[in-house]
Structures are given as structure tokens and as C-alpha cells.
Coordinates of C-alpha atoms in Angstrom, one line a residue:
X29 CA 34.3 -2.6 -33.7
X30 CA 32.1 0.3 -32.5
X31 CA 30.9 0.2 -28.9
X32 CA 27.2 0.5 -28.2
X33 CA 26.1 3.4 -26.0
X34 CA 25.7 2.5 -22.3
X35 CA 21.9 3.0 -22.4
X36 CA 21.7 0.6 -25.4
X37 CA 23.8 -2.0 -23.6
X38 CA 21.6 -1.6 -20.6
X39 CA 18.5 -2.1 -22.7
X40 CA 19.9 -5.3 -24.2
X41 CA 20.7 -6.5 -20.8
X42 CA 17.2 -5.9 -19.7
X43 CA 15.8 -7.7 -22.7
X44 CA 18.1 -10.7 -21.9
X45 CA 16.9 -10.6 -18.2
X46 CA 13.3 -10.6 -19.3
X47 CA 13.7 -13.6 -21.7
X48 CA 15.6 -15.5 -19.0
X49 CA 12.7 -15.0 -16.6
X50 CA 10.3 -16.2 -19.2
X51 CA 12.3 -19.3 -20.0
X52 CA 12.7 -20.1 -16.3
X53 CA 9.0 -19.8 -15.6
X54 CA 7.7 -21.3 -18.8
X55 CA 4.9 -18.8 -18.8
X56 CA 4.2 -16.4 -21.6
X57 CA 2.8 -13.8 -19.2
X58 CA 6.3 -13.1 -17.9
X59 CA 7.5 -12.3 -21.4
X60 CA 4.6 -10.0 -21.8
X61 CA 5.4 -8.2 -18.5
X62 CA 9.1 -8.5 -18.1
X63 CA 10.4 -7.5 -21.5
X64 CA 8.5 -4.3 -22.1
X65 CA 8.7 -3.2 -18.5
X66 CA 12.5 -3.9 -18.4
X67 CA 13.1 -1.9 -21.6
X68 CA 10.8 0.9 -20.5
X69 CA 12.6 1.2 -17.1
X70 CA 16.0 1.4 -18.7
X71 CA 15.1 4.0 -21.3
X72 CA 12.6 6.1 -19.3
X73 CA 12.6 5.1 -15.6
X74 CA 10.0 7.6 -14.6
X75 CA 7.5 6.0 -17.0
X76 CA 8.0 2.6 -15.4
X77 CA 7.2 4.3 -12.1
X78 CA 4.1 5.7 -13.7
X79 CA 3.1 2.2 -14.9
X80 CA 3.8 0.6 -11.5
X81 CA 0.4 1.4 -10.0
X82 CA -1.4 -0.3 -12.8
X83 CA 0.3 -3.6 -12.1
X84 CA -1.5 -3.8 -8.8
X85 CA -4.8 -4.3 -10.6
X86 CA -3.6 -7.5 -12.3
X87 CA -1.2 -8.7 -9.6
X88 CA -3.4 -11.6 -8.4
X89 CA -4.4 -12.8 -11.9
X90 CA -1.0 -12.7 -13.6
X91 CA 1.3 -14.0 -11.0
X92 CA 3.2 -17.3 -11.4
X93 CA 5.1 -19.6 -9.0
X94 CA 8.9 -19.7 -9.2
X95 CA 10.5 -22.1 -6.6
X96 CA 7.5 -21.8 -4.3
X97 CA 7.6 -18.0 -4.4
X98 CA 5.1 -15.9 -6.3
X99 CA 6.3 -13.7 -9.1
X100 CA 3.9 -11.3 -10.9
X101 CA 3.8 -7.9 -12.6
X102 CA 4.4 -6.0 -9.4
X103 CA 7.6 -7.9 -8.6
X104 CA 8.8 -7.6 -12.2
X105 CA 8.1 -3.9 -12.2
X106 CA 10.0 -3.4 -8.9
X107 CA 13.0 -5.4 -10.2
X108 CA 12.9 -3.2 -13.4
X109 CA 13.1 -0.2 -11.2
X110 CA 16.2 -1.6 -9.4
X111 CA 17.7 -2.5 -12.8
X112 CA 17.1 1.0 -14.1
X113 CA 18.9 2.4 -11.1
X114 CA 21.9 0.2 -11.7
X115 CA 21.8 1.0 -15.4
X116 CA 21.8 4.7 -14.7
X117 CA 24.8 4.2 -12.5
X118 CA 26.6 2.3 -15.2
X119 CA 25.8 5.0 -17.7
X120 CA 27.0 7.8 -15.4
X121 CA 29.8 5.7 -14.0
X122 CA 28.5 6.2 -10.5
X123 CA 25.8 4.7 -8.3
X124 CA 23.7 7.3 -6.5
X125 CA 22.5 6.8 -3.0
X126 CA 21.3 9.5 -0.5
X127 CA 21.2 8.6 3.2
X128 CA 17.7 9.4 4.4
X129 CA 16.1 8.6 7.7
X130 CA 13.1 6.6 6.4
X131 CA 15.1 4.1 4.3
X132 CA 17.5 3.6 7.1
X133 CA 14.7 2.7 9.6
X134 CA 13.1 0.6 6.9
X135 CA 16.4 -1.4 6.8
X136 CA 16.2 -1.9 10.5
X137 CA 12.6 -3.2 10.1
X138 CA 13.7 -5.7 7.5
X139 CA 16.5 -6.8 9.9
X140 CA 13.8 -7.4 12.6
X141 CA 11.8 -9.4 10.1
X142 CA 14.8 -11.5 9.2
X143 CA 15.5 -12.1 12.9
X144 CA 12.0 -13.4 13.5
X145 CA 12.5 -16.0 10.7
X146 CA 15.2 -17.8 12.6
X147 CA 12.7 -20.0 14.5
X148 CA 9.8 -19.9 12.1
X149 CA 7.9 -22.9 10.9
X150 CA 7.9 -21.9 7.2
X151 CA 10.8 -19.9 5.8
X152 CA 9.1 -19.8 2.4
X153 CA 6.1 -18.1 3.8
X154 CA 8.3 -15.6 5.7
X155 CA 10.4 -14.8 2.6
X156 CA 7.2 -14.2 0.6
X157 CA 6.1 -11.5 3.0
X158 CA 9.5 -10.1 3.7
X159 CA 9.9 -9.5 -0.1
X160 CA 7.1 -7.0 0.1
X161 CA 9.1 -4.9 2.6
X162 CA 12.2 -5.1 0.5
X163 CA 10.1 -3.7 -2.4
X164 CA 9.0 -0.9 -0.2
X165 CA 12.6 -0.2 0.8
X166 CA 13.7 -0.2 -2.8
X167 CA 11.0 2.2 -3.9
X168 CA 11.5 4.6 -0.9
X169 CA 15.2 4.8 -1.7
X170 CA 15.2 4.8 -5.5
X171 CA 12.1 6.7 -6.6
X172 CA 13.6 10.1 -5.9
X173 CA 16.6 9.3 -7.9
X174 CA 14.8 7.9 -11.0
X175 CA 12.0 10.5 -11.2
X176 CA 13.5 13.8 -10.2
X177 CA 12.2 17.3 -11.0
X178 CA 8.8 17.6 -12.5
X179 CA 8.6 13.9 -13.4
X180 CA 6.6 13.1 -10.3
X181 CA 3.6 14.3 -12.2
X182 CA 3.7 11.1 -14.4
X183 CA 3.7 8.9 -11.3
X184 CA 0.8 10.8 -9.7
X185 CA -1.2 10.4 -12.8
X186 CA -0.3 6.8 -13.0
X187 CA -1.7 6.2 -9.5
X188 CA -4.8 8.3 -10.3
X189 CA -5.5 6.4 -13.6
X190 CA -5.2 3.0 -12.0
X191 CA -7.5 4.2 -9.2
X192 CA -10.1 5.5 -11.6
X193 CA -10.1 2.3 -13.6
X194 CA -10.6 0.2 -10.5
X195 CA -13.3 2.5 -9.2
X196 CA -15.3 2.5 -12.5
X197 CA -15.2 -1.3 -12.5
X198 CA -16.3 -1.5 -8.9
X199 CA -19.1 1.0 -9.4
X200 CA -20.3 -1.0 -12.4
X201 CA -20.4 -4.1 -10.2
X202 CA -22.3 -2.2 -7.5
X203 CA -24.9 -0.8 -9.9
X204 CA -25.5 -3.9 -12.0
X205 CA -25.4 -6.4 -9.1
X206 CA -22.6 -8.4 -10.7
X207 CA -20.8 -10.6 -8.2
X208 CA -21.1 -13.5 -5.7
X209 CA -24.4 -13.8 -3.8
X210 CA -22.6 -13.1 -0.5
X211 CA -21.8 -9.6 -1.7
X212 CA -25.5 -8.7 -2.3
X213 CA -26.7 -5.5 -0.7
X214 CA -30.3 -4.6 0.0
X215 CA -31.5 -7.1 -2.5
X216 CA -30.4 -5.1 -5.5
X217 CA -26.8 -3.8 -5.3
X218 CA -23.5 -5.6 -5.0
X219 CA -20.5 -4.8 -2.8
X220 CA -17.8 -3.5 -5.2
X221 CA -14.7 -5.7 -5.4
X222 CA -13.0 -4.7 -8.7
X223 CA -10.2 -7.1 -9.7
X224 CA -9.4 -8.0 -6.1
X225 CA -12.1 -10.7 -5.6
X226 CA -12.9 -9.1 -2.2
X227 CA -14.4 -5.7 -1.3
X228 CA -11.9 -4.9 1.5
X229 CA -8.7 -5.0 -0.6
X230 CA -10.5 -3.2 -3.4
X231 CA -11.4 -0.4 -1.0
X232 CA -7.9 -0.4 0.4
X233 CA -6.4 0.1 -3.0
X234 CA -8.7 3.1 -3.6
X235 CA -8.0 4.5 -0.2
X236 CA -4.3 4.4 -0.8
X237 CA -4.6 5.9 -4.3
X238 CA -7.1 8.7 -3.7
X239 CA -4.7 10.9 -1.6
X240 CA -2.3 11.2 -4.5
X241 CA -4.9 12.7 -6.8
X242 CA -6.4 14.9 -4.1
X243 CA -3.1 16.2 -2.8
X244 CA -1.7 17.0 -6.2
X245 CA -4.9 18.9 -7.1
X246 CA -4.9 20.8 -3.8
X247 CA -1.3 21.4 -3.0
X248 CA 0.7 20.4 -6.1
X249 CA 1.7 22.3 -9.2
X250 CA -1.5 21.4 -11.1
X251 CA -3.0 23.7 -13.7
X252 CA -6.7 24.5 -13.6
X253 CA -7.8 21.8 -16.0
X254 CA -5.5 19.2 -14.4
X255 CA -6.8 20.2 -10.9
X256 CA -10.4 19.6 -11.9
X257 CA -9.6 16.3 -13.6
X258 CA -7.7 15.1 -10.5
X259 CA -10.6 16.2 -8.2
X260 CA -13.0 14.2 -10.4
X261 CA -10.7 11.2 -10.2
X262 CA -10.6 11.5 -6.4
X263 CA -14.4 11.8 -6.4
X264 CA -14.8 8.6 -8.4
X265 CA -12.4 6.8 -6.1
X266 CA -14.4 8.0 -3.1
X267 CA -17.6 6.7 -4.6
X268 CA -15.8 3.4 -5.2
X269 CA -14.8 3.2 -1.5
X270 CA -18.4 3.9 -0.6
X271 CA -19.7 1.1 -2.9
X272 CA -17.3 -1.4 -1.3
X273 CA -19.3 -1.2 1.9
X274 CA -16.0 -1.5 3.8
X275 CA -16.3 0.2 7.2
X276 CA -12.5 0.1 7.8
X277 CA -12.0 1.9 4.5
X278 CA -14.7 4.5 5.3
X279 CA -13.1 5.3 8.6
X280 CA -9.6 5.4 7.2
X281 CA -10.6 7.7 4.3
X282 CA -12.5 10.0 6.6
X283 CA -9.5 10.4 8.8
X284 CA -7.1 10.9 5.9
X285 CA -9.3 13.4 4.1
X286 CA -10.0 15.2 7.3
X287 CA -6.3 15.5 8.1
X288 CA -5.5 16.7 4.6
X289 CA -8.2 19.3 4.8
X290 CA -7.0 20.5 8.2
X291 CA -3.5 21.0 6.9
X292 CA -4.7 22.9 3.8
X293 CA -7.5 25.0 5.4
X294 CA -7.5 25.3 9.1
X295 CA -10.7 27.4 9.1
X296 CA -12.5 24.9 6.9
X297 CA -11.4 22.1 9.3
X298 CA -12.8 24.1 12.3
X299 CA -16.1 24.7 10.5
X300 CA -16.4 21.0 9.5
X301 CA -15.8 19.9 13.1
X302 CA -18.5 22.3 14.4
X303 CA -20.9 21.0 11.8
X304 CA -20.1 17.4 12.7
X305 CA -20.8 18.1 16.4
X306 CA -24.1 19.9 15.5
X307 CA -25.3 17.1 13.3
X308 CA -24.1 14.2 15.5
X309 CA -27.5 13.7 17.1
X310 CA -28.8 12.7 13.6
X311 CA -26.6 9.7 13.7
X312 CA -28.3 8.4 16.7
X313 CA -31.8 9.6 15.6
X314 CA -33.9 9.1 12.6
X315 CA -31.0 9.2 10.1
X316 CA -29.4 6.2 11.8
X317 CA -32.1 4.0 10.3
X318 CA -30.6 4.3 6.9
X319 CA -28.6 1.3 5.6
X320 CA -25.5 3.5 5.2
X321 CA -25.6 4.7 8.8
X322 CA -26.4 1.3 10.2
X323 CA -23.4 -0.1 8.4
X324 CA -21.1 2.7 9.7
X325 CA -22.4 2.5 13.2
X326 CA -22.5 -1.3 13.4
X327 CA -18.9 -1.9 14.2
X328 CA -19.7 -3.5 17.5
X329 CA -22.7 -5.5 16.1
X330 CA -24.0 -7.5 19.1
X331 CA -20.6 -8.3 20.7
X332 CA -20.4 -7.9 24.5
X333 CA -17.4 -8.8 26.5
X334 CA -14.1 -10.2 25.3
X335 CA -14.5 -14.0 25.5
X336 CA -15.0 -14.7 21.8
X337 CA -15.5 -18.4 22.3
X338 CA -18.7 -17.7 24.2
X339 CA -20.2 -15.3 21.7
X340 CA -22.9 -16.8 19.4
X341 CA -22.2 -15.5 15.9
X342 CA -25.1 -14.1 13.9
X343 CA -25.4 -12.4 10.5
X344 CA -25.2 -9.0 12.3
X345 CA -22.0 -9.7 14.3
X346 CA -20.2 -12.2 12.2
X347 CA -17.5 -10.0 10.8
X348 CA -16.8 -8.4 14.2
X349 CA -16.7 -11.7 16.0
X350 CA -14.5 -13.3 13.3
X351 CA -12.0 -10.4 13.7
X352 CA -12.0 -10.7 17.5
X353 CA -11.3 -14.4 17.2
X354 CA -8.2 -13.7 15.1
X355 CA -7.1 -11.0 17.4
X356 CA -7.3 -13.4 20.3
X357 CA -5.3 -16.0 18.3
X358 CA -2.6 -13.5 17.6
X359 CA -2.4 -12.6 21.2
X360 CA -1.9 -16.3 22.1
X361 CA 1.0 -16.4 19.6
X362 CA 2.6 -13.5 21.3
X363 CA 2.2 -15.0 24.7
X364 CA 3.8 -18.2 23.5
X365 CA 6.8 -16.4 21.8
X366 CA 6.9 -12.9 23.1
X367 CA 10.3 -11.7 21.9
X368 CA 10.7 -12.8 18.3
X369 CA 7.2 -14.1 17.5
X370 CA 6.2 -17.1 15.5
X371 CA 8.0 -15.8 12.4
X372 CA 7.1 -13.1 9.9
X373 CA 4.5 -14.4 7.4
X374 CA 3.8 -17.4 9.6
X375 CA 0.5 -16.4 11.1
X376 CA -1.5 -18.6 8.8
X377 CA 1.0 -21.5 9.1
X378 CA 0.7 -21.8 12.9
X379 CA -2.9 -20.5 13.3
X380 CA -4.4 -23.9 14.0
X381 CA -2.3 -24.3 17.2
X382 CA -3.7 -21.0 18.6
X383 CA -7.2 -20.7 17.1
X384 CA -10.3 -20.0 19.1
X385 CA -12.9 -22.9 19.0
X386 CA -15.3 -22.6 16.0
X387 CA -13.0 -20.2 14.1
X388 CA -10.6 -22.6 12.3
X389 CA -10.2 -20.6 9.1
X390 CA -6.9 -18.7 9.3
X391 CA -7.9 -16.0 6.7
X392 CA -4.2 -15.3 6.0
X393 CA -3.7 -12.7 8.8
X394 CA -5.0 -11.3 12.1
X395 CA -7.1 -8.6 10.5
X396 CA -5.2 -6.1 12.6
X397 CA -1.7 -5.4 11.3
X398 CA -0.3 -4.2 14.6
X399 CA -1.4 -7.4 16.3
X400 CA -0.1 -9.3 13.3
X401 CA 3.3 -7.7 13.7
X402 CA 3.3 -8.5 17.5
X403 CA 2.4 -12.1 16.9
X404 CA 4.8 -12.7 14.0
X405 CA 7.8 -10.7 15.2
X406 CA 7.3 -10.3 18.9
X407 CA 8.3 -7.3 21.0
X408 CA 11.5 -6.7 19.0
X409 CA 9.6 -6.5 15.8
X410 CA 6.8 -4.3 17.2
X411 CA 9.2 -1.9 18.7
X412 CA 11.0 -1.6 15.4
X413 CA 7.7 -1.1 13.5
X414 CA 6.7 1.6 15.9
X415 CA 10.1 3.3 15.5
X416 CA 9.5 3.2 11.7
X417 CA 6.1 4.8 12.1
X418 CA 7.4 7.5 14.4
X419 CA 10.3 8.2 12.1
X420 CA 7.9 8.6 9.1
X421 CA 5.5 10.9 10.9
X422 CA 8.3 13.1 12.3
X423 CA 10.0 13.3 8.9
X424 CA 6.7 14.3 7.2
X425 CA 5.8 16.8 10.0
X426 CA 9.2 18.5 9.8
X427 CA 9.0 18.7 6.0
X428 CA 5.4 20.1 6.1
X429 CA 6.4 22.6 8.7
X430 CA 8.6 24.3 6.2
X431 CA 5.5 25.1 4.1
X432 CA 6.5 23.3 0.9
X433 CA 5.0 24.5 -2.4
X434 CA 4.5 22.9 -5.8
X435 CA 5.7 19.3 -6.2
X436 CA 7.0 19.1 -2.7
X437 CA 3.7 20.2 -1.2
X438 CA 1.7 17.9 -3.4
X439 CA 3.8 14.8 -2.7
X440 CA 4.1 15.5 1.1
X441 CA 0.3 16.0 1.4
X442 CA -0.2 12.8 -0.6
X443 CA 2.1 10.9 1.7
X444 CA 0.3 12.2 4.8
X445 CA -3.0 11.1 3.4
X446 CA -1.8 7.7 2.4
X447 CA -0.1 7.0 5.7
X448 CA -3.1 8.3 7.7
X449 CA -5.4 6.0 5.8
X450 CA -2.9 3.1 6.2
X451 CA -2.6 3.7 9.9
X452 CA -6.4 3.6 10.5
X453 CA -7.4 0.9 8.2
X454 CA -4.6 -1.4 9.5
X455 CA -6.5 -1.6 12.8
X456 CA -8.9 -4.0 11.1
X457 CA -7.0 -5.4 8.1
X458 CA -3.7 -6.1 6.4
X459 CA -3.2 -3.7 3.5
X460 CA 0.1 -5.2 2.3
X461 CA -1.6 -7.6 -0.1
X462 CA -2.3 -7.7 -3.9
X463 CA 0.8 -5.6 -4.6
X464 CA -0.5 -2.6 -2.7
X465 CA 2.9 -2.2 -0.9
X466 CA 4.1 -0.3 -4.0
X467 CA 1.7 2.6 -3.1
X468 CA 3.2 2.6 0.4
X469 CA 6.7 2.7 -1.1
X470 CA 5.8 5.7 -3.3
X471 CA 4.4 7.5 -0.3
X472 CA 7.5 6.8 1.8
X473 CA 9.7 8.3 -0.9
X474 CA 7.8 11.6 -0.7
X475 CA 10.1 13.6 1.7
X476 CA 13.2 13.2 -0.5
X477 CA 11.3 13.0 -3.7
X478 CA 9.2 16.1 -3.0
X479 CA 12.2 18.1 -2.1
X480 CA 13.5 17.3 -5.6
X481 CA 16.7 15.9 -4.3
X482 CA 19.2 14.7 -6.8
X483 CA 21.6 12.4 -4.9
X484 CA 24.3 13.0 -7.5
X485 CA 24.6 16.6 -6.3
X486 CA 24.2 16.0 -2.6
X487 CA 25.8 13.3 -0.5
X488 CA 26.2 9.6 -0.4
X489 CA 27.3 9.2 -4.1
X490 CA 29.0 5.8 -4.6
X491 CA 31.2 5.9 -7.8
X492 CA 31.5 2.9 -10.1
X493 CA 34.8 1.8 -11.5
X494 CA 35.5 3.3 -14.9
X495 CA 35.5 -0.2 -16.5
X496 CA 31.8 -0.5 -16.1

């Protein structure tokens, strides 16, 4: 009997896996997602990476529950990526792995997360959040191996296309006033929220997507037409962020775009800084009366002192006081369990025992990811998370110092923009929601991916036995 080619056998295995998931869940949506994604990943793995950003837009609506854990298009797609890597190893009779600094420190961070779960109140809540970082680890490790050479362009366009689709929907909501009454602006517009049900995650998705389009247009191997299309895509996403009315996103995007511009054009950055200093009086003068300026400058909104329990909330200061109340609750968690925290993903579970009077709604997280890490994983976790951040920035800086061109330049600049945005916006929010961790995973893959490394020709190759 003739033997089927390895890729065909792998595709059949992927089909069987997708059908098994469908039967286990009893939901047709898993068939719709798992089967085609699995087959696509096995035949053309770079295309599943290109489709991955689109799954973020429907992550909340199409997820199902399996054993208390949530499974949706994002999770299915990441599993498909891992299966594609294994299938590639089976076909080539060797599994490829390249030892890189970022995945190794990511592994240490996952270990710190696991350590914090030893005394947690809810292991299920912890595993749900830990799974997101395992997805990031998988993408940071496997993406350079599955989309080598010029195939990164497909992924960049996948990110840009998903961002444009989300931005257009958000702008339509903003202009037509379609949405909940609480999102109404100036009596006529609506805060854009896209498919995320809330403006802040909508803005975060665009803020994490925009640098890919902008960087590929400015520093990547884009042709003239491609460059203008990507710049237009970045512009639409920027308008979407503006329409979200999210101050954290505004600040994060300003820092990210400013850093990217400074790296590309030092003279332009100097001129922009001078113009900012010259025009700064306008922000405290007549121009500050505009709704946009008032929103941007109203971060402190009537909050004086640090005793949140004694602050009377108003319409003007509500969002600020609410965040401060959650920051205080997270600090109380840290004081109670300083070394390993209350358990990763357990902030909402234990919030009631540490909450500030009048602020009983846990909101899911501390609205400051750094404090969230401190509360949930303690000093051990925070130190590991900081080590991860330092490793990432040092790796990116060293790679950029070599003046990369083409694909390497575009991907590195994109990663710098994404991580700058993430670092700033994380001060007031948690961006690892709604499947957006996959965009972080793609960014963390940039140093090895941008260099066009093929682990099969470098180091760390793990051969399979010939019987596979």
C-alpha cells in the first residue's frame, strides 16, 4: 500500500484534531474555526500567522467553555501554529529550535507565574491567565521558524487588515452615534468600541496593530504603492484610537510614534520636540477649552491626595478615582502576600477582601498591569517581569544598533513601537485581554524573525527519530 506524503498525513491529523475538538465542545463554531485553521497551518503555516490577528476581532464572541476554561479562535489558531511546527518537524525528520534570549526569559516568567499559583484561591482563574503567556512564548519561539524569509510581509498585512477593519467599524460607531448611552460624547458622537464592547480594549488593539503597518511602510521592504497603502492603514487606525476617547491609548500611541520617528529621523524628532515646546502654552491657554484637550489634560480630574476612600466621586473624576481605588486594593494584596502574591489571575477572585469602601466592583484587574503583577505574583514575579522587560529592550536596542534594513528593519521598528505602546498603556490598563496577547507574541518574535534566522541552519536543532 502506498504511503501518504508527510504533509498529507499531517493535514489528516489536523483534520482529526479539529473534529475531536468539535465533538468535545458540542459547538459548531469550533468546527468552523478548528478545521480550516488546522489545515491551513499545516499546508501554509505563514498564512495561519497572517490570519491570526483577525481572530482577535471575534475572540470574545466565538469563545466556548471547555472544562471551565475558555477556548476561542485565538486559542485554536495558536494551537494550529504549534501543530504546524510539529508537522514541519515530522516532515523534515527534525524539530527546529533556536535558543534566543527573549523566549528563555519568557520561560522564567511562566515559571514565576506557576510558582504564584501554589497558594492561589482559584487555580482555574490562574491557568486561564497563564495560558495567555504560554501562547506568547509559543509565538515568540515558533514564528521565526514558520514564516522565514519574505513571508513576514503576509503577517504584517494580516495585522494591518484586521486593524483597518476594526478602525472602520469604530469610526462608523463614532460618526453615527451607535452604541450604549454611556459612551455618548458631546451629545452627538459615540466612543468607538468596535467588536470589543468597550472603548479601551478597542483602542489597545489598534495601538498594538498600528506600529506594524507604520514600521513596514517606513523601514521595511515595502514598494511605493505598498508603502502608501500601509501609511493609509496606519492613519485609519490612528483615527480609530482618537475616536475611542481613550487617554491611555492616546498617550501610549504618542510615545510609540514619537520613538519610532526619533529612530527613523533624528532631525525630524528634534524639530517636533521644539515645536511641542513652542506650542505648549496653547495647551494651557485658549486651546485647552476644546473637548479633545480637556479630555487629554483631565487625567487628574479633581483628585487630590491619595486617600481614595475620602474622595467624593463625580462625573469628572470617576474614572480616575476608580483606578486609584483598584491600585490601592492591589497594594493591599501585596502587603498581605509580598513574596508570591495572591496568585496569578486571582485579582478579581480575592478583590472583595482588599477593596476600598464604595468600590466593590472588581473590574477584572487593577487597571495598572505592573501593580497587577505585584499583587498577583509578589516581588518574585515582579522582579522576573522586570527582567523580561529589560531583556526585551536590550535585545531590540542591540539589534537596532546594527542598522538593520529591509525585513529586519521593519520588524524591529514594529516591535519597538508595539512594546513602547504596551509599556505606557499598561500603566492604566491590562492589555492582555480579548486575545491581544498574540500581537505581543508577534512583536517579541521580531529580533530572531527580522534577522531571517532559520534554526535549521543555525543551532539548537533537535532531530526526530527516523520512524516519525
